[in-house]
mmCIF file of C-alpha atoms and ligand atoms in Angstrom:
data_model
loop_
_atom_site.group_PDB
_atom_site.id
_atom_site.type_symbol
_atom_site.label_atom_id
_atom_site.label_comp_id
_atom_site.label_asym_id
_atom_site.label_seq_id
_atom_site.Cartn_x
_atom_site.Cartn_y
_atom_site.Cartn_z
ATOM 1 C CA MET A 1 45.880 71.510 74.444
ATOM 2 C CA GLY A 2 44.048 70.437 77.687
ATOM 3 C CA THR A 3 43.602 72.947 80.637
ATOM 4 C CA PRO A 4 45.641 71.694 83.838
ATOM 5 C CA GLN A 5 43.403 69.905 86.093
ATOM 6 C CA SER A 6 43.874 71.954 89.055
ATOM 7 C CA MET A 7 42.154 74.885 87.536
ATOM 8 C CA PRO A 8 38.349 74.212 87.090
ATOM 9 C CA LEU A 9 36.745 76.280 84.171
ATOM 10 C CA PRO A 10 33.267 77.220 84.075
ATOM 11 C CA ALA A 11 30.904 74.183 83.165
ATOM 12 C CA GLN A 12 29.496 74.310 79.653
ATOM 13 C CA PRO A 13 25.765 74.465 79.101
ATOM 14 C CA VAL A 14 24.361 70.769 78.605
ATOM 15 C CA ALA A 15 21.706 69.512 76.453
ATOM 16 C CA GLY A 16 18.142 68.877 77.699
ATOM 17 C CA GLY A 17 17.093 71.450 80.423
ATOM 18 C CA GLY A 18 20.066 73.632 79.024
ATOM 19 C CA SER A 19 17.931 76.689 78.586
ATOM 20 C CA ALA A 20 16.948 76.778 82.424
ATOM 21 C CA LYS A 21 20.580 76.219 83.262
ATOM 22 C CA THR A 22 21.730 78.815 80.749
ATOM 23 C CA SER A 23 19.337 81.568 82.160
ATOM 24 C CA ARG A 24 20.234 80.676 85.811
ATOM 25 C CA GLY A 25 23.753 81.296 84.727
ATOM 26 C CA LEU A 26 23.034 84.202 83.145
ATOM 27 C CA VAL A 27 21.072 85.320 86.251
ATOM 28 C CA GLY A 28 23.933 84.490 88.251
ATOM 29 C CA VAL A 29 26.347 86.500 86.128
ATOM 30 C CA LEU A 30 24.085 89.663 85.893
ATOM 31 C CA THR A 31 23.689 89.465 89.745
ATOM 32 C CA ALA A 32 27.718 89.269 90.170
ATOM 33 C CA PHE A 33 28.300 92.186 88.021
ATOM 34 C CA GLY A 34 25.329 93.943 89.753
ATOM 35 C CA VAL A 35 26.956 93.358 93.039
ATOM 36 C CA GLY A 36 30.347 94.391 91.824
ATOM 37 C CA ALA A 37 28.830 97.741 90.559
ATOM 38 C CA ALA A 38 27.160 98.350 93.954
ATOM 39 C CA VAL A 39 30.613 97.860 95.577
ATOM 40 C CA SER A 40 32.381 100.311 93.353
ATOM 41 C CA ILE A 41 29.449 103.012 93.629
ATOM 42 C CA GLY A 42 29.977 102.484 97.341
ATOM 43 C CA LEU A 43 33.384 103.123 97.295
ATOM 44 C CA GLY A 44 32.817 106.281 95.278
ATOM 45 C CA VAL A 45 30.328 107.518 97.331
ATOM 46 C CA TYR A 46 32.336 107.067 100.415
ATOM 47 C CA GLY A 47 35.444 108.585 98.801
ATOM 48 C CA ARG A 48 33.194 111.664 97.769
ATOM 49 C CA LEU A 49 31.369 112.286 101.052
ATOM 50 C CA HIS A 50 34.281 111.559 103.181
ATOM 51 C CA LYS A 51 36.470 114.419 104.371
ATOM 52 C CA PRO A 52 39.866 113.653 103.082
ATOM 53 C CA THR A 53 42.283 113.571 105.860
ATOM 54 C CA GLY A 54 45.516 113.888 104.078
ATOM 55 C CA VAL A 55 47.015 111.334 106.452
ATOM 56 C CA ALA A 56 49.835 109.737 104.794
ATOM 57 C CA VAL A 57 52.004 106.820 106.170
ATOM 58 C CA ASN A 58 56.069 106.614 105.037
ATOM 59 C CA LEU A 59 57.829 103.356 105.180
ATOM 60 C CA ALA A 60 61.644 103.502 106.145
ATOM 61 C CA GLY A 61 63.691 103.400 103.169
ATOM 62 C CA PHE A 62 61.205 105.313 101.039
ATOM 63 C CA SER A 63 61.643 109.198 100.264
ATOM 64 C CA SER A 64 57.673 109.722 100.462
ATOM 65 C CA PRO A 65 54.319 107.955 101.162
ATOM 66 C CA VAL A 66 53.399 108.836 97.567
ATOM 67 C CA ALA A 67 56.649 106.747 96.864
ATOM 68 C CA VAL A 68 55.616 103.977 98.683
ATOM 69 C CA LYS A 69 52.296 103.809 96.907
ATOM 70 C CA ALA A 70 53.867 103.981 93.570
ATOM 71 C CA TRP A 71 56.150 101.141 94.334
ATOM 72 C CA LEU A 72 53.406 99.053 95.800
ATOM 73 C CA ALA A 73 51.098 99.973 92.750
ATOM 74 C CA THR A 74 54.066 98.798 90.317
ATOM 75 C CA VAL A 75 54.179 95.263 92.550
ATOM 76 C CA ALA A 76 50.279 95.169 92.112
ATOM 77 C CA PHE A 77 50.487 95.753 88.370
ATOM 78 C CA LEU A 78 53.291 93.235 87.988
ATOM 79 C CA PHE A 79 51.297 90.359 89.854
ATOM 80 C CA ALA A 80 48.257 91.409 87.553
ATOM 81 C CA LEU A 81 50.581 90.948 84.534
ATOM 82 C CA ILE A 82 51.571 87.303 85.829
ATOM 83 C CA GLN A 83 47.894 86.629 86.196
ATOM 84 C CA VAL A 84 46.941 87.749 82.867
ATOM 85 C CA ALA A 85 49.738 85.808 81.360
ATOM 86 C CA SER A 86 49.208 82.707 83.030
ATOM 87 C CA ALA A 87 45.619 83.080 82.054
ATOM 88 C CA LEU A 88 46.348 83.049 78.513
ATOM 89 C CA VAL A 89 48.658 79.912 79.069
ATOM 90 C CA MET A 90 45.757 78.280 80.858
ATOM 91 C CA TYR A 91 43.328 78.716 78.040
ATOM 92 C CA GLY A 92 46.002 77.545 75.588
ATOM 93 C CA LYS A 93 46.043 81.074 73.895
ATOM 94 C CA VAL A 94 49.997 80.973 73.657
ATOM 95 C CA PRO A 95 50.622 79.021 70.552
ATOM 96 C CA GLY A 96 53.366 76.237 71.176
ATOM 97 C CA VAL A 97 53.252 76.824 75.112
ATOM 98 C CA ARG A 98 52.109 73.973 76.993
ATOM 99 C CA ALA A 99 50.428 74.530 80.394
ATOM 100 C CA PRO A 100 52.360 73.514 83.226
ATOM 101 C CA THR A 101 50.584 71.907 86.095
ATOM 102 C CA TRP A 102 51.508 74.755 88.482
ATOM 103 C CA ILE A 103 50.002 77.372 86.133
ATOM 104 C CA GLY A 104 46.535 77.257 88.127
ATOM 105 C CA PHE A 105 48.503 77.842 91.272
ATOM 106 C CA ALA A 106 50.487 80.690 89.825
ATOM 107 C CA HIS A 107 47.104 82.260 88.257
ATOM 108 C CA ARG A 108 44.992 82.038 91.487
ATOM 109 C CA TRP A 109 48.047 83.529 93.683
ATOM 110 C CA SER A 110 49.200 86.285 91.583
ATOM 111 C CA GLY A 111 45.814 87.642 91.307
ATOM 112 C CA ARG A 112 45.212 87.626 95.054
ATOM 113 C CA LEU A 113 48.459 89.315 95.537
ATOM 114 C CA ALA A 114 47.725 91.712 93.030
ATOM 115 C CA VAL A 115 44.556 92.768 95.082
ATOM 116 C CA LEU A 116 45.986 92.119 98.286
ATOM 117 C CA VAL A 117 49.154 94.731 97.725
ATOM 118 C CA SER A 118 46.738 97.372 96.277
ATOM 119 C CA VAL A 119 44.327 97.289 99.527
ATOM 120 C CA PRO A 120 46.753 99.481 101.488
ATOM 121 C CA VAL A 121 47.354 102.002 98.852
ATOM 122 C CA ALA A 122 43.591 102.273 97.976
ATOM 123 C CA VAL A 123 42.889 102.674 101.745
ATOM 124 C CA GLN A 124 45.372 105.403 101.794
ATOM 125 C CA CYS A 125 43.968 106.948 98.626
ATOM 126 C CA LEU A 126 40.123 106.929 99.992
ATOM 127 C CA TYR A 127 41.087 107.843 103.391
ATOM 128 C CA ALA A 128 43.574 110.602 102.858
ATOM 129 C CA LEU A 129 42.851 111.867 99.350
ATOM 130 C CA GLY A 130 39.194 110.823 98.540
ATOM 131 C CA PHE A 131 37.348 110.675 95.348
ATOM 132 C CA GLN A 132 38.973 113.552 93.283
ATOM 133 C CA SER A 133 37.145 115.077 90.240
ATOM 134 C CA PHE A 134 39.340 118.108 89.283
ATOM 135 C CA GLY A 135 41.887 117.181 86.705
ATOM 136 C CA VAL A 136 41.288 114.148 84.075
ATOM 137 C CA ARG A 137 44.254 112.193 85.608
ATOM 138 C CA GLY A 138 42.760 112.161 89.186
ATOM 139 C CA LEU A 139 39.240 111.675 88.140
ATOM 140 C CA VAL A 140 40.216 108.580 85.721
ATOM 141 C CA HIS A 141 42.256 107.252 88.563
ATOM 142 C CA SER A 142 39.365 107.575 91.207
ATOM 143 C CA VAL A 143 37.032 105.951 88.900
ATOM 144 C CA LEU A 144 39.469 103.228 87.964
ATOM 145 C CA GLY A 145 40.373 102.647 91.624
ATOM 146 C CA CYS A 146 36.554 102.188 92.726
ATOM 147 C CA PHE A 147 35.749 99.990 89.702
ATOM 148 C CA LEU A 148 38.949 97.560 90.506
ATOM 149 C CA TYR A 149 37.147 96.176 93.821
ATOM 150 C CA GLY A 150 33.876 95.930 92.011
ATOM 151 C CA ALA A 151 35.145 93.881 89.066
ATOM 152 C CA PHE A 152 36.950 91.884 91.579
ATOM 153 C CA THR A 153 33.965 91.087 93.516
ATOM 154 C CA ALA A 154 32.240 90.223 90.330
ATOM 155 C CA LYS A 155 34.881 87.921 89.271
ATOM 156 C CA MET A 156 35.016 86.139 92.693
ATOM 157 C CA LEU A 157 31.333 85.793 92.703
ATOM 158 C CA ILE A 158 31.225 84.429 89.063
ATOM 159 C CA LEU A 159 34.162 81.971 90.098
ATOM 160 C CA SER A 160 32.042 80.239 93.084
ATOM 161 C CA ARG A 161 29.368 79.134 90.447
ATOM 162 C CA ARG A 162 29.563 76.323 88.264
ATOM 163 C CA ASP A 163 26.815 77.356 85.760
ATOM 164 C CA THR A 164 28.022 80.660 84.410
ATOM 165 C CA PRO A 165 28.360 80.957 80.511
ATOM 166 C CA ALA A 166 32.004 80.311 79.466
ATOM 167 C CA TRP A 167 32.569 83.938 78.338
ATOM 168 C CA ALA A 168 31.768 85.534 81.992
ATOM 169 C CA LEU A 169 35.110 84.736 83.568
ATOM 170 C CA PRO A 170 37.509 85.812 81.090
ATOM 171 C CA ILE A 171 35.495 89.213 80.726
ATOM 172 C CA ALA A 172 35.273 89.888 84.559
ATOM 173 C CA GLY A 173 39.079 88.751 84.622
ATOM 174 C CA GLY A 174 39.844 91.020 81.994
ATOM 175 C CA LEU A 175 37.966 93.995 83.652
ATOM 176 C CA VAL A 176 40.352 93.606 86.544
ATOM 177 C CA PHE A 177 43.323 93.397 84.658
ATOM 178 C CA ALA A 178 42.333 96.830 82.645
ATOM 179 C CA ALA A 179 41.662 98.340 86.046
ATOM 180 C CA PHE A 180 45.204 97.614 87.430
ATOM 181 C CA VAL A 181 46.527 98.624 83.980
ATOM 182 C CA GLY A 182 44.618 102.163 83.986
ATOM 183 C CA LEU A 183 45.461 102.618 87.652
ATOM 184 C CA TRP A 184 49.314 102.172 87.061
ATOM 185 C CA LEU A 185 49.109 104.341 84.253
ATOM 186 C CA THR A 186 47.530 107.200 86.085
ATOM 187 C CA ALA A 187 49.405 106.938 89.228
ATOM 188 C CA GLY A 188 52.624 104.776 89.278
ATOM 189 C CA LEU A 189 53.801 105.786 85.811
ATOM 190 C CA TRP A 190 52.969 109.292 86.383
ATOM 191 C CA PHE A 191 54.941 109.081 89.616
ATOM 192 C CA PHE A 192 57.904 107.818 88.102
ATOM 193 C CA ARG A 193 57.654 110.282 85.123
ATOM 194 C CA THR A 194 57.311 113.249 87.442
ATOM 195 C CA PHE A 195 59.837 112.118 90.171
ATOM 196 C CA GLY A 196 62.119 109.559 88.314
ATOM 197 C CA LEU A 197 62.784 106.087 89.619
ATOM 198 C CA THR A 198 63.060 107.079 93.201
ATOM 199 C CA LEU A 199 62.364 104.981 96.179
HETATM 200 C C1 HEM B 201 39.859 102.824 95.603
HETATM 201 C C2 HEM B 201 39.665 103.965 95.150
HETATM 202 C C3 HEM B 201 40.794 105.025 94.830
HETATM 203 C C4 HEM B 201 40.581 106.470 94.882
HETATM 204 C C5 HEM B 201 39.479 106.738 94.951
HETATM 205 C C6 HEM B 201 41.845 106.685 94.588
HETATM 206 C C7 HEM B 201 42.239 108.175 94.691
HETATM 207 C C8 HEM B 201 43.581 108.793 94.446
HETATM 208 C C9 HEM B 201 43.734 110.015 94.354
HETATM 209 C C10 HEM B 201 42.604 111.324 94.405
HETATM 210 C C11 HEM B 201 45.292 110.559 94.378
HETATM 211 C C12 HEM B 201 45.914 111.886 94.110
HETATM 212 C C13 HEM B 201 45.889 111.924 92.554
HETATM 213 C C14 HEM B 201 46.766 113.282 92.341
HETATM 214 O O1 HEM B 201 47.937 113.346 92.511
HETATM 215 O O2 HEM B 201 46.143 114.335 91.928
HETATM 216 C C15 HEM B 201 45.672 109.172 94.039
HETATM 217 C C16 HEM B 201 47.010 108.751 94.133
HETATM 218 C C17 HEM B 201 47.446 107.921 93.859
HETATM 219 N N1 HEM B 201 46.792 106.468 93.825
HETATM 220 FE FE1 HEM B 201 44.902 106.196 94.331
HETATM 221 N N2 HEM B 201 42.897 105.877 94.313
HETATM 222 C C18 HEM B 201 42.398 104.619 94.636
HETATM 223 C C19 HEM B 201 42.950 103.364 94.451
HETATM 224 C C20 HEM B 201 44.221 103.206 94.179
HETATM 225 C C21 HEM B 201 44.502 102.029 93.871
HETATM 226 C C22 HEM B 201 43.940 100.524 93.925
HETATM 227 C C23 HEM B 201 46.015 102.070 93.676
HETATM 228 C C24 HEM B 201 47.068 101.246 93.235
HETATM 229 C C25 HEM B 201 46.736 99.882 93.097
HETATM 230 C C26 HEM B 201 46.161 103.667 93.739
HETATM 231 C C27 HEM B 201 47.216 104.109 93.313
HETATM 232 C C28 HEM B 201 47.734 105.547 93.695
HETATM 233 C C29 HEM B 201 49.113 106.073 93.559
HETATM 234 C C30 HEM B 201 50.344 105.309 93.391
HETATM 235 C C31 HEM B 201 49.073 107.371 94.026
HETATM 236 C C32 HEM B 201 50.065 108.486 94.047
HETATM 237 C C33 HEM B 201 50.523 109.024 92.599
HETATM 238 C C34 HEM B 201 49.510 110.263 92.412
HETATM 239 O O3 HEM B 201 49.583 111.243 93.271
HETATM 240 O O4 HEM B 201 49.008 110.067 91.319
HETATM 241 N N3 HEM B 201 45.103 104.224 94.033
HETATM 242 N N4 HEM B 201 44.663 108.226 94.528
#
């Protein structure tokens, strides 16, 4: 089952001069994850040093700013689910499912929208609440929040290269998805279990 033409997958190492290309690709991946780690640590340090303002923005129709965040986190999580499902179809991992021509488009845009929708929530979290270390849920959530943008940065850097090993993109994509799952479980699901499915 071929991959749809619209979605370029990382180039496979070629014979002859392969080792130089492979090591260049590996250096590229390590650099991408290094930059990603720097982004996550930078967000964490800001969240730690910045004095939480408690500023919260509510949107018309919602009962509270936290409800807005919980629903936006849920929308971001649903887009992340679409992205991982489309990746499985694209890589031919779903038996009997032929990858439609639009799958690359769906994969790219669901990923972009997941991150885009999460940004205003994360900005509010960082600016109003900061990086919290008291309470396991707050700590795990804060770490995952910072980790998400580092993993996303690494994925985008890996995507911009043609010489990265085939395992790099699925791992980076998997880390981004895992962060979205953890963020939703530690905040979105927590909100709905605590306050019900309120708007
Ligand atoms: C960028 C790093 C982030 C940090 C440091 C952070 C930190 C926090 C903290 C400390 C809370 C309060 C937890 C509590 O109730 O005790 C919180 C709440 C929340 N965060 Fe984040 N967050 C981040 C990113 C995100 C992202 C990316 C999302 C969603 C995609 C998100 C969704 C939420 C939601 C829905 C709540 C409200 C529910 C709750 O209070 O747990 N956060 N965040």
